[in-house]
Coordinates of C-alpha atoms and ligand atoms in Angstrom, one line a residue:
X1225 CA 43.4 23.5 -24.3
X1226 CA 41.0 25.6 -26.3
X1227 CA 40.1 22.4 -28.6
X1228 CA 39.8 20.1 -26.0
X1229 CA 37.4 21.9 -23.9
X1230 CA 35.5 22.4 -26.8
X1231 CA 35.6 18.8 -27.7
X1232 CA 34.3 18.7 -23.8
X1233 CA 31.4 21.2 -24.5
X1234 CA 30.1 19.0 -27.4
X1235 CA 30.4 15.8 -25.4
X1236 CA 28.4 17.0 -23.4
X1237 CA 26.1 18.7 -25.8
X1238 CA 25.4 15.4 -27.6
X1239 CA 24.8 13.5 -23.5
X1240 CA 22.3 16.1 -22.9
X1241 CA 20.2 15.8 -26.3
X1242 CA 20.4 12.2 -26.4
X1243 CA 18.7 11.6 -23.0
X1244 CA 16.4 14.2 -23.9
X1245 CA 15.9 12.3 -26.6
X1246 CA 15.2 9.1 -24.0
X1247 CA 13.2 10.9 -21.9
X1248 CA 11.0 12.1 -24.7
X1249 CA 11.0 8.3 -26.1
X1250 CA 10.2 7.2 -22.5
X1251 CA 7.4 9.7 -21.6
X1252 CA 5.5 8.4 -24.5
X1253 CA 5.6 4.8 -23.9
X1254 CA 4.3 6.0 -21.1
X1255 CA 1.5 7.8 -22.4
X1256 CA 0.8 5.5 -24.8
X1257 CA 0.4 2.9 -21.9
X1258 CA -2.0 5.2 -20.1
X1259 CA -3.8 5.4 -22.6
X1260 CA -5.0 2.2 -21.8
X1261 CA -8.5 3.3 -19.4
X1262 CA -8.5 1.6 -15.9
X1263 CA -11.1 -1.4 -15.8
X1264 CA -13.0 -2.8 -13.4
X1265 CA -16.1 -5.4 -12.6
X1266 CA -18.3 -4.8 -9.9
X1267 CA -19.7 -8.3 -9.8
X1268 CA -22.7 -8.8 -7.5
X1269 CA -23.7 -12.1 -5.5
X1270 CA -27.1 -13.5 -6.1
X1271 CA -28.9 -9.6 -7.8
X1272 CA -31.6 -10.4 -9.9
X1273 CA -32.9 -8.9 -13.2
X1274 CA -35.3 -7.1 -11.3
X1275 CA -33.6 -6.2 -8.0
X1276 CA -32.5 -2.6 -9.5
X1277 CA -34.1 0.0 -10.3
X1278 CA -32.8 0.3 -13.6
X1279 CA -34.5 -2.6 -14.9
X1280 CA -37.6 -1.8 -13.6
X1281 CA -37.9 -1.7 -9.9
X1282 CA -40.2 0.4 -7.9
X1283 CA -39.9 -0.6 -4.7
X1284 CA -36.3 -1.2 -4.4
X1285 CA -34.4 2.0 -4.8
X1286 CA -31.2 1.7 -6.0
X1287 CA -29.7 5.5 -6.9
X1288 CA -26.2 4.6 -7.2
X1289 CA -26.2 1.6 -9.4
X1290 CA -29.2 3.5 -11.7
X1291 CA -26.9 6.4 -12.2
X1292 CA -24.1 4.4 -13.7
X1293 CA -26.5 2.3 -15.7
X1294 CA -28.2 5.5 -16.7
X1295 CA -25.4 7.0 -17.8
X1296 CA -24.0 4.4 -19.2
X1297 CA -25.1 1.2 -21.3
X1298 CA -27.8 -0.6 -20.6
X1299 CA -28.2 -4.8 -21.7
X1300 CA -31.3 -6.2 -21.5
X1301 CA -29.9 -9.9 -22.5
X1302 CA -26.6 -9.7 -20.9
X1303 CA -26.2 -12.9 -19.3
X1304 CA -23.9 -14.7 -16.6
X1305 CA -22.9 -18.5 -17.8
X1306 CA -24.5 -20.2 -14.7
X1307 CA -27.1 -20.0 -12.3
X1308 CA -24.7 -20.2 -9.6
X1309 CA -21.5 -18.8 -8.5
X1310 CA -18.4 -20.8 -8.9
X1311 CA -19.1 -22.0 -12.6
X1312 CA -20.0 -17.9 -13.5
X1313 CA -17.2 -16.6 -12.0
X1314 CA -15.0 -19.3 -14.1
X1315 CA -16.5 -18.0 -17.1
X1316 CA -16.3 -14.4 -16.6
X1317 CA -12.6 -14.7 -15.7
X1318 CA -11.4 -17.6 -18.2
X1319 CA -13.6 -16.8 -20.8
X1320 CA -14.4 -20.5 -20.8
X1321 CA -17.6 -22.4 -20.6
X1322 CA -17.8 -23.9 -17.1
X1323 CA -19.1 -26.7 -18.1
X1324 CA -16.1 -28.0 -20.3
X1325 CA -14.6 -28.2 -16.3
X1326 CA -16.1 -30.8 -14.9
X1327 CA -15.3 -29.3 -11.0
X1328 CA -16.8 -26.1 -11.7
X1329 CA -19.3 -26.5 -9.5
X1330 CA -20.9 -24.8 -6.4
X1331 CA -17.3 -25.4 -4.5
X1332 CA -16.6 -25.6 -0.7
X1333 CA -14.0 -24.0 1.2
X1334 CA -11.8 -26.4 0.7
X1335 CA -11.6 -27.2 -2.9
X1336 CA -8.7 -27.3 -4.6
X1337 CA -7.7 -23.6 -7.1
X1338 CA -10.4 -24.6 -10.1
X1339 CA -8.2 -22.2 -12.7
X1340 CA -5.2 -23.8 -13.6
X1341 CA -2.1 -21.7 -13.7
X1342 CA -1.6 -21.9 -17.5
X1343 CA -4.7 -20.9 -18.2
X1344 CA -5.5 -17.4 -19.8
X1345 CA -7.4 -15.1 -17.7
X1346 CA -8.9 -11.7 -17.9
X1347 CA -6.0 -10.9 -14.7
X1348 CA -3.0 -12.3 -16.5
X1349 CA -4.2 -10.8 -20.3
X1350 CA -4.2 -7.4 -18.8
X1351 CA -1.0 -8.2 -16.6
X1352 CA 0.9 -9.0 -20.1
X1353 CA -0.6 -5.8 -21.5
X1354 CA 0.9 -3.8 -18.4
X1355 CA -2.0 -3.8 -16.4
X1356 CA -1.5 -4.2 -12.6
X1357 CA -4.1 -5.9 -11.4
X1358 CA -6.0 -6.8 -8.2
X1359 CA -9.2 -9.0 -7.0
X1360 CA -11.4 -7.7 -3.4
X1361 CA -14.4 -9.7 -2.4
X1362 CA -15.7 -13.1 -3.1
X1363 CA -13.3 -15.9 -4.6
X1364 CA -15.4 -18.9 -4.2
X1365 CA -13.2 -20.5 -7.1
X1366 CA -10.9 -22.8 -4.8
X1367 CA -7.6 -22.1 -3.3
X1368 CA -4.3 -24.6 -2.9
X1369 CA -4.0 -27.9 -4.8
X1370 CA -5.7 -30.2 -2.5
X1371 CA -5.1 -29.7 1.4
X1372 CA -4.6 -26.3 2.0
X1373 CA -3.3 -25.3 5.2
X1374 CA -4.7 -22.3 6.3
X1375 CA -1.5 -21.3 8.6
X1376 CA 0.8 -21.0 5.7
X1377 CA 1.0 -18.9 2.8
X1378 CA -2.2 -20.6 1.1
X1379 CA -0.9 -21.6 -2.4
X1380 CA -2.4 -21.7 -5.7
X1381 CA -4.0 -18.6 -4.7
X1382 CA -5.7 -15.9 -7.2
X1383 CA -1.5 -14.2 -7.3
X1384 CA -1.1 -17.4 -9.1
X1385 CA -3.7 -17.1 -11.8
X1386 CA -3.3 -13.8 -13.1
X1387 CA -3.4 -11.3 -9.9
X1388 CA -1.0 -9.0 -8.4
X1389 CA -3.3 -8.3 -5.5
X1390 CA -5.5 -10.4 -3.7
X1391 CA -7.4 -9.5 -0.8
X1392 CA -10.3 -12.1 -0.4
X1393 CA -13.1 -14.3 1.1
X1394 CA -12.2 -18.1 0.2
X1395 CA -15.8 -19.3 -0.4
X1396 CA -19.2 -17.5 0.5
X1397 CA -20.2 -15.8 3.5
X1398 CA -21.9 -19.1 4.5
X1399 CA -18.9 -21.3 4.1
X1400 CA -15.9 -21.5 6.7
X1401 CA -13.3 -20.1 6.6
X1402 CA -15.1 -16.9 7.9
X1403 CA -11.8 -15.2 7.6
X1404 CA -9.7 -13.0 4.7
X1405 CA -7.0 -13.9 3.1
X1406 CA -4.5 -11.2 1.5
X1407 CA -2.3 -12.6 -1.0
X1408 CA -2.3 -16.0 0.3
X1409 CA -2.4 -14.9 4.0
X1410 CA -4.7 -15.0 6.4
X1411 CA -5.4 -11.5 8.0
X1412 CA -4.8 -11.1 11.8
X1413 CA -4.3 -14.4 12.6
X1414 CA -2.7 -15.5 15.6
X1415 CA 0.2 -18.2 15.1
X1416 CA -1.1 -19.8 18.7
X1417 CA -4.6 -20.2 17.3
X1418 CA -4.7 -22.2 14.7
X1419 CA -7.1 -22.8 11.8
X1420 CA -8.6 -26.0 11.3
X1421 CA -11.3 -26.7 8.6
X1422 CA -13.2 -29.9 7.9
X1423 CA -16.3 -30.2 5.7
X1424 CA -17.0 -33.5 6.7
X1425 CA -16.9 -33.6 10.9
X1426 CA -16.9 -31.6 13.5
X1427 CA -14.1 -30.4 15.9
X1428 CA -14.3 -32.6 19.6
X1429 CA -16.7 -29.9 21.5
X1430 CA -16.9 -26.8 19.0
X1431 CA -20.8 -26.1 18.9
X1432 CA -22.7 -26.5 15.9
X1433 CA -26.4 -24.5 13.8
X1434 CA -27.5 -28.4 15.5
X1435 CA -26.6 -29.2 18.8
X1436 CA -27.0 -25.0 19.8
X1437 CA -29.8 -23.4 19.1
X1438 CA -29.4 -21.1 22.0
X1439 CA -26.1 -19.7 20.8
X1440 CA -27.6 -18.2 17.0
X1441 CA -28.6 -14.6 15.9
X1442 CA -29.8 -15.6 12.9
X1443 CA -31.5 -19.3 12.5
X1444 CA -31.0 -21.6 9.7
X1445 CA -33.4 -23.5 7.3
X1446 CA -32.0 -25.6 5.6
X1447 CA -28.1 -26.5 5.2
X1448 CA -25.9 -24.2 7.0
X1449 CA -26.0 -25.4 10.8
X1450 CA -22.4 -26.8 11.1
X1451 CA -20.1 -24.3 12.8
X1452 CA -20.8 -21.1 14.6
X1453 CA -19.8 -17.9 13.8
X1454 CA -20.7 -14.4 15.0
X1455 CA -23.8 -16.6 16.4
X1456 CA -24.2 -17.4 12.6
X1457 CA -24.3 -21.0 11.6
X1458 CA -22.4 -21.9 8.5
X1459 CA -21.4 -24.8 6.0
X1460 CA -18.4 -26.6 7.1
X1461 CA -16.1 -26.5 10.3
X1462 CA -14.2 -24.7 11.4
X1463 CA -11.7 -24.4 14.9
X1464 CA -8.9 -22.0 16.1
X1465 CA -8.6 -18.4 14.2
X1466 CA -10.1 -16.4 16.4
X1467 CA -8.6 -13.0 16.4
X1468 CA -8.8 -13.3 12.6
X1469 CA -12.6 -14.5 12.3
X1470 CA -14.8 -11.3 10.0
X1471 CA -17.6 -9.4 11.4
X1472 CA -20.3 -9.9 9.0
X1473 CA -21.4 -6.3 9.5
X1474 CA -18.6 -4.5 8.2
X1475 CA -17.9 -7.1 5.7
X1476 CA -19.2 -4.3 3.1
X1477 CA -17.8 -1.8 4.4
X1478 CA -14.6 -3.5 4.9
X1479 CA -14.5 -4.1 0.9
X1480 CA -15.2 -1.4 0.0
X1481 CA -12.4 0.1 2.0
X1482 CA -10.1 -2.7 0.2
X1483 CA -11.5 -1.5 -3.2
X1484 CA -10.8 2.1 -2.8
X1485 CA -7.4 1.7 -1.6
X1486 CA -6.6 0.0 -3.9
X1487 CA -7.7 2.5 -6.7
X1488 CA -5.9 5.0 -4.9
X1489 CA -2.8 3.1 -4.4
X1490 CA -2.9 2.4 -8.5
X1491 CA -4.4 5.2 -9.9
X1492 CA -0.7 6.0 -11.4
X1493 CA -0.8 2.8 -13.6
X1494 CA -3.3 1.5 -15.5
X1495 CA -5.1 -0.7 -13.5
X1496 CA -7.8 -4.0 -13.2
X1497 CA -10.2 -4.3 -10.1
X1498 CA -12.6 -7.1 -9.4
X1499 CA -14.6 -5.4 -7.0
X1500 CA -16.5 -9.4 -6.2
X1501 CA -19.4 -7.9 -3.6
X1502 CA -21.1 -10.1 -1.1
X1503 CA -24.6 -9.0 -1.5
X1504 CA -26.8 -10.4 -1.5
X1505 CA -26.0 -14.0 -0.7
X1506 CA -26.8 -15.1 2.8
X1507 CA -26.1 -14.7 5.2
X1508 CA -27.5 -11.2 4.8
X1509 CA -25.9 -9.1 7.3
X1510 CA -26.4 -5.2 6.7
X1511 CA -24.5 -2.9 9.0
X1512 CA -26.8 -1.4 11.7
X1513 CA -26.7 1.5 9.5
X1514 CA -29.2 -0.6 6.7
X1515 CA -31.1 -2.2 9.0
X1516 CA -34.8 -2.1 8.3
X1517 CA -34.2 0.8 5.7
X1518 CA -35.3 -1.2 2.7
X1519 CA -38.7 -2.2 4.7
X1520 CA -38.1 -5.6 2.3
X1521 CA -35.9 -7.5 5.0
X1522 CA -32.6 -8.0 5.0
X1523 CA -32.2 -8.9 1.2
X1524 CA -33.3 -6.0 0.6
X1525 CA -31.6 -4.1 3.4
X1526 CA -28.0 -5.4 2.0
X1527 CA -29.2 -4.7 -1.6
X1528 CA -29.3 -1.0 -0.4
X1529 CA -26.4 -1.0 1.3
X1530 CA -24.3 -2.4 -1.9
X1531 CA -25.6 0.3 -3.8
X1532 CA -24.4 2.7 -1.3
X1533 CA -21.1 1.1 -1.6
X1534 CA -21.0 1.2 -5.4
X1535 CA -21.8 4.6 -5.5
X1536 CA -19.0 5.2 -2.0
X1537 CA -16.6 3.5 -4.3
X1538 CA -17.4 6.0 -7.9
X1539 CA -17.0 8.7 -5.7
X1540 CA -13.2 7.5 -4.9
X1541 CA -13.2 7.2 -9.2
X1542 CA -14.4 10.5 -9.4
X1543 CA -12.6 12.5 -6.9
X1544 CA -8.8 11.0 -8.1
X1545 CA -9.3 12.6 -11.5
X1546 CA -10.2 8.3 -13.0
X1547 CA -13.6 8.5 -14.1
X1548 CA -13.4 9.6 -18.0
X1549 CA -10.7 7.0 -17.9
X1550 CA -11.7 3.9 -16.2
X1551 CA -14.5 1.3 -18.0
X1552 CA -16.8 0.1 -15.2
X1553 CA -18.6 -3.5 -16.1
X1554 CA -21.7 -4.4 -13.8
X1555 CA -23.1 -7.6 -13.1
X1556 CA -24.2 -10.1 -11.3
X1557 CA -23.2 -13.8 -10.8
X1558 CA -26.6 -15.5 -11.0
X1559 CA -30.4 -14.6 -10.6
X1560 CA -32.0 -14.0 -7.1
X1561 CA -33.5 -16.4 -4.5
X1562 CA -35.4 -14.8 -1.3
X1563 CA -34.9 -18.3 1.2
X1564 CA -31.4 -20.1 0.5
X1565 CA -31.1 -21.6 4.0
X1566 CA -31.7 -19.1 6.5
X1567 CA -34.8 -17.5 8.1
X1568 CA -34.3 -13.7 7.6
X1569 CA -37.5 -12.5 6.6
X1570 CA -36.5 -12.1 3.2
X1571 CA -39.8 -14.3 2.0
X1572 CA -42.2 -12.7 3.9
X1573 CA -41.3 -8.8 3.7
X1574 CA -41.2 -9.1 0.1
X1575 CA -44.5 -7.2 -0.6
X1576 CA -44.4 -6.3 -4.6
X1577 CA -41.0 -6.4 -5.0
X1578 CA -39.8 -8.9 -7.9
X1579 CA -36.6 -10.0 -8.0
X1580 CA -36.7 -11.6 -11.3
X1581 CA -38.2 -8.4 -12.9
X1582 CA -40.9 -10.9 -14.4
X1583 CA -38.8 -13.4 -15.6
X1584 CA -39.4 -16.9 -14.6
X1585 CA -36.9 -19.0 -12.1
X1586 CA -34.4 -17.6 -9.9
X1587 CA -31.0 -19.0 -9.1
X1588 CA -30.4 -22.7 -9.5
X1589 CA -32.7 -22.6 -13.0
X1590 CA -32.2 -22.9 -16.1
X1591 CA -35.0 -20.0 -17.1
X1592 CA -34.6 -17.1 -17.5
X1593 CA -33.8 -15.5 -14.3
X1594 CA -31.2 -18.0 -13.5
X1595 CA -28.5 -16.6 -15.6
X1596 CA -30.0 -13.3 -17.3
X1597 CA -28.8 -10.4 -14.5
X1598 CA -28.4 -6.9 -14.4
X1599 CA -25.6 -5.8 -16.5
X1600 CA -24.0 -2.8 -18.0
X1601 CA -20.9 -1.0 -19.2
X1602 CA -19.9 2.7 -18.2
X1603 CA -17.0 4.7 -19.1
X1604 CA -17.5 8.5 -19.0
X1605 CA -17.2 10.8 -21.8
X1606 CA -16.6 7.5 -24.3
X1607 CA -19.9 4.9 -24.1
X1608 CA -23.0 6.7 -25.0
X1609 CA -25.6 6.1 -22.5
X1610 CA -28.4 3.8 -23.6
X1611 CA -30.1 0.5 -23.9
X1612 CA -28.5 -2.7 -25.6
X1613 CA -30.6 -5.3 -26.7
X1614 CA -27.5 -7.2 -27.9
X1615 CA -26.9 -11.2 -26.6
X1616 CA -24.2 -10.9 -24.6
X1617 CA -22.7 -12.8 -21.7
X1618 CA -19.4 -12.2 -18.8
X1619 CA -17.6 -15.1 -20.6
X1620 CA -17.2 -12.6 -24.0
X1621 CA -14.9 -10.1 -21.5
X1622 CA -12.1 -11.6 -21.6
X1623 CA -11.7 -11.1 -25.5
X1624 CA -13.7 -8.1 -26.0
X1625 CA -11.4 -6.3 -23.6
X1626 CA -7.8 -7.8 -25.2
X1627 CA -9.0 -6.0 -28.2
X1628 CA -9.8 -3.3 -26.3
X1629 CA -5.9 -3.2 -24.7
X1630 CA -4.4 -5.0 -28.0
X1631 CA -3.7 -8.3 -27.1
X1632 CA -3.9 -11.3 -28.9
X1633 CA -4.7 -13.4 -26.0
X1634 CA -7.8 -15.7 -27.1
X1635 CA -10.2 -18.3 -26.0
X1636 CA -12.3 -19.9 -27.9
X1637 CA -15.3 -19.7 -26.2
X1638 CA -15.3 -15.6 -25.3
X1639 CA -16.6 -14.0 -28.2
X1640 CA -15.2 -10.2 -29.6
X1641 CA -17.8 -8.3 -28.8
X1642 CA -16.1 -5.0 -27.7
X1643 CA -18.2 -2.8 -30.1
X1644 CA -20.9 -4.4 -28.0
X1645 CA -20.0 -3.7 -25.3
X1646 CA -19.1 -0.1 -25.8
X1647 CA -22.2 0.7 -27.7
X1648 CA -20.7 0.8 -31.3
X1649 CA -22.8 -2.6 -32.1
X1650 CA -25.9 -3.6 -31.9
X1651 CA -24.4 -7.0 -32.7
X1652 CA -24.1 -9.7 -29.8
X1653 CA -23.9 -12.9 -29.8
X1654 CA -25.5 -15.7 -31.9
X1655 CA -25.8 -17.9 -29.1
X1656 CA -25.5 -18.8 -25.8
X1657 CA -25.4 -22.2 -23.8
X1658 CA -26.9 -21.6 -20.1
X1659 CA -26.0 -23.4 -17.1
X1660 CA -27.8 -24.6 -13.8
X1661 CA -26.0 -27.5 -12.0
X1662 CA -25.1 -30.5 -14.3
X1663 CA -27.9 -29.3 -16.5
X1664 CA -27.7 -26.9 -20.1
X1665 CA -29.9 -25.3 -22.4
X1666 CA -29.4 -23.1 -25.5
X1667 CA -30.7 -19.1 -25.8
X1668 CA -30.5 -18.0 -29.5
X1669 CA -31.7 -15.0 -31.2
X1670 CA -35.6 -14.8 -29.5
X1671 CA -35.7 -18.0 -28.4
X1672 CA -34.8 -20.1 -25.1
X1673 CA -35.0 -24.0 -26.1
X1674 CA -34.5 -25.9 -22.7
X1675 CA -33.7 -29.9 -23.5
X1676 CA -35.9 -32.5 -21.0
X1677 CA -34.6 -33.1 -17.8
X1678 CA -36.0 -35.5 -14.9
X1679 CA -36.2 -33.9 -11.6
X1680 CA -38.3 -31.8 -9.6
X1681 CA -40.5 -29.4 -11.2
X1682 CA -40.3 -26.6 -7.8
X1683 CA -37.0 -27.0 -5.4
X1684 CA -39.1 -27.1 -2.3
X1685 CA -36.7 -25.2 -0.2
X1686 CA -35.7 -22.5 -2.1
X1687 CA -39.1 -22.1 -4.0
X1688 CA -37.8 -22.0 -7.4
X1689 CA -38.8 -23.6 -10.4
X1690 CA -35.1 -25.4 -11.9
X1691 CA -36.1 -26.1 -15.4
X1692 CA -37.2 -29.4 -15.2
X1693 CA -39.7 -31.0 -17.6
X1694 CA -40.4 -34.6 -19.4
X1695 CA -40.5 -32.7 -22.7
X1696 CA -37.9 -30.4 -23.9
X1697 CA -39.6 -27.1 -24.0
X1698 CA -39.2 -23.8 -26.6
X1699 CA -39.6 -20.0 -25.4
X1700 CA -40.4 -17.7 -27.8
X1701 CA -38.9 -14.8 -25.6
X1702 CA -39.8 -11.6 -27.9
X1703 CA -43.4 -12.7 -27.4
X1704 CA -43.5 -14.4 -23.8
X1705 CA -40.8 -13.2 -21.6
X1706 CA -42.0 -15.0 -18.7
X1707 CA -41.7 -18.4 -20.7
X1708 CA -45.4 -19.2 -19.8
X1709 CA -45.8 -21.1 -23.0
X1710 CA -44.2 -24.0 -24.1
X1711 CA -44.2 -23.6 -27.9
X1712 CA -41.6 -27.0 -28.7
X1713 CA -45.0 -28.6 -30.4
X1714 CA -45.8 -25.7 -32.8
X1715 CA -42.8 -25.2 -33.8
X1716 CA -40.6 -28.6 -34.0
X1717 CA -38.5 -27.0 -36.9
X1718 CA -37.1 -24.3 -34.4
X1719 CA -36.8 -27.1 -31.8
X1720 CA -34.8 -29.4 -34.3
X1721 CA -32.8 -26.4 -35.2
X1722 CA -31.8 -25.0 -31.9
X1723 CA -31.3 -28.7 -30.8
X1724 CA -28.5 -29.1 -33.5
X1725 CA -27.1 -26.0 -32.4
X1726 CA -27.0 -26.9 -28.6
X1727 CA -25.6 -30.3 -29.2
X1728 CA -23.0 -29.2 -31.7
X1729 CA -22.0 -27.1 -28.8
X1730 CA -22.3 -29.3 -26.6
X1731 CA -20.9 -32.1 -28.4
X1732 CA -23.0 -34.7 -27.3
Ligands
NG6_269 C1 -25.8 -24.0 -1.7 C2 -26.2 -23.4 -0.3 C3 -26.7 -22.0 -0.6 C4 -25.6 -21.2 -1.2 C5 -25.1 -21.9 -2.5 C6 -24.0 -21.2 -3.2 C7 -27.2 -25.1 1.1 C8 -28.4 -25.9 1.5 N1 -27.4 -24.2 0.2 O1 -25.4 -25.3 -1.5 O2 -27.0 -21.4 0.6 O3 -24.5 -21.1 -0.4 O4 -24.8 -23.2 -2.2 O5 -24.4 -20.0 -3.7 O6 -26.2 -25.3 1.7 S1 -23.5 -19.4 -4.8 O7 -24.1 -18.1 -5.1 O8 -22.2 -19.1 -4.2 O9 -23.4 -20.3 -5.9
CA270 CA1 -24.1 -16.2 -6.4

């Protein structure tokens, strides 16, 4: 008996050690894996260069967003690939040049998922890496695979590409449908009130921004006067979905929400948030509590109330214990533009604020302010605050942050530039191809070389200069920022040069 039990005691002796043993082997897979810092991208809709105090502005106080940049890493030529949404936000999440997809372009609410499901994206990298990850805000790169039916589980959706969490806005806050969707579902809406959505007709008796000028709060001037919403008019039409219709107002504050719950729902696991803000892209709706407060309008109103909502959402960071182990990546997703279709008194309350910080174009152009944005990095305790003057761009995130997380994922046109980015290099970039509608030019070293394009030299409506000019035209951007000066005859060696560059990329 004696034996035996003693055979017993070291049987169960050797079960206790070896999962111990487990545990111990366990717990530091598990620390290893934490290791990993949380990341996330506050990406901003329409913020130019100059909108932020941070790079400049006076008049346009933005505390929340200058303490991060402060604190953290300043670029002065950090770039998004496009001058509008759809084909940036393609770039910054593939790490592919929009323009090598043909479709990547300003999309409606109906366009068919633009990422295709085998394609590598920051989302799925980190997912393989152990990452969960989740997108709130703006999509505006297409959902389904042709007609979506807004009723049903909408499919290809951002779960598909790459996200375990999706709580979203389909297009723009222009665009129908003025409703969000939460992982392929539409929120509060009522089975016996459909959704309809056409782009190209209207809905038998639905009023339109056309035929009902009586029933609008805020008045269009040009585009947007198809369906009505919250006495808005929008692109598109739309019918039905009622009860799950946005308010505009707490469309901020109702991201914001999203965002934070999410950090506190993951804060266990290391975890990726695309924090895709609204502001400001018309319409510009602050809450009541930003009305009037920037004296500039309402761009400037809803400028102020994002940076309220960027600081709101640090302080979630800060107070679960994530700060010193989360990187934070700000930017925007194209340069500014005061009218872009409605009247809102963003033109004429402007006083001697600049949007483009002195830089010349706006959205929609290929100079400088189209694509150059505000941008930093900011991870407490590990980036050393300060100013980069390194060429980088949101496309190079995808493989500066596998490194970061060690993977191997790669694409071809996202450059490693993670000692960049956290302030161990002053190295960026060698060059950069810039995008504005079908149009490209080439940025390289302290130069901006933009090929000859026919077309108008001012879009009327928006009041921005595109980039457009008989001759091709050379910037030399150390000496004349504002790209006053086309140099292309002085200098036709650096204009050969460049233009071999460009087309090589370009393969044209
Ligand atoms: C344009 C809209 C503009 C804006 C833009 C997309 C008109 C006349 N203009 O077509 O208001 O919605 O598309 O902006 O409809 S972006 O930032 O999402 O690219
Ligand atoms: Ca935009």
């Amino acid at each position: 008996i004696k034996k035996s039990s003693f055979l017993l005691f070291l049987a169960v002796c050797f079960a206790f050690f070896s999962s111990c043993k487990e545990k111990k082997a366990e717990t530091a897979v598990k620390e290893e894996v934490q290791k990993k810092p949380n990341i996330v991208f506050i990406y901003m809709d329409d913020l130019g260069y100059g909108d932020v105090g941070f790079n400049g502005s006076t008049v346009l106080k933005t505390p929340n967003m200058d303490n991060l940049a402060n604190n953290g890493l300043r670029f002065t030529n950090g770039y998004a690939s496009s001058a509008t949404c759809t084909p940036s936000r393609y770039a910054l999440l593939t790490g592919s040049y929009p323009w090598r997809n043909k479709n990547a372009k300003i999309l409606p609410g109906t366009a068919p998922l633009l990422i295709s499901e085998d394609q590598m994206t920051v989302p799925k990298m980190l997912n393989q890496e152990g990452y969960y990850t989740g997108v709130v805000g703006k999509w505006h790169l297409g959902l389904g695979s042709g007609h979506v039916n807004w009723n049903e589980k909408v499919k290809p959706s951002p779960n598909e590409v790459g996200f375990d969490y999706s709580y979203i806005m389909a297009a723009t806050q222009d665009r129908v449908p003025t409703v969000y969707i939460e992982n392929g579902d539409v929120v509060n809406l009522d089975p016996n009130d459909p959704i309809e959505i056409n782009y190209k007709e209207n809905f038998e008796g639905e009023p339109t921004g056309v035929d009902n000028p009586e029933l609008l709060k805020l008045k269009w001037h040009h585009g947007h006067n198809n369906s009505i919403v919250n006495g808005i008019p929008r692109i598109g039409y739309m019918k039905g979905g009622e009860s799950a219709k946005w308010v505009d107002e707490d469309m901020a504050d109702h991201f914001l929400k999203g965002a934070q719950d999410y950090v506190k729902k993951h804060k266990e696991e290391p975890f990726f948030l695309y924090y895709a803000m609204q502001q400001p892209h018309v319409p510009r709706t602050p809450h009541p509590r930003f009305v009037g407060k920037s004296g500039l309008g309402a761009r400037g109103d809803v400028i102020m109330e994002a940076d309220w909502c960027v600081g709101e959402f640090v302080k979630t960071l800060e107070e679960e214990g994530l700060l010193e182990n989360t990187i934070i990546v700000f930017s925007s997703d194209n340069g500014p533009v005061l009218n872009d279709g409605y009247f809102d008194e963003s033109v004429e309350k402007l006083g001697e604020h600049t949007p483009a910080g002195g830089l010349r174009g706006g959205k929609y152009s290929l100079f400088e302010a189209g694509t150059r944005v505000p941008f930093f990095t900011y991870w407490k305790g590990t980036i050393t605050p300060g100013v980069s003057d390194a060429l980088v761009c949101q496309m190079d995130l995808l493989s500066s942050l596998a490194t970061l997380v060690g993977s191997d994922a790669k694409v071809e046109d996202s450059e490693n530039l993670l000692n960049a980015f956290l302030g161990k290099s002053k190295q960026g970039r060698d060059n950069l191809v810039l995008e504005a509608g079908s149009r490209t030019a080439l940025r390289q070293g302290d130069w901006a070389m933009i090929p000859a394009y026919s077309g108008v030299a001012v879009m009327d409506q928006v009041n921005i200069e595109p980039g457009n000019s008989d001759v091709p035209m050379l910037f030399n951007l150390k000496e004349d920022l504002g790209q006053q000066k086309n140099v292309a005859e002085e200098n036709p060696e650096k204009l050969k040069e460049m233009m071999d560059v460009f087309i090589g990329i370009r393969g044209e």
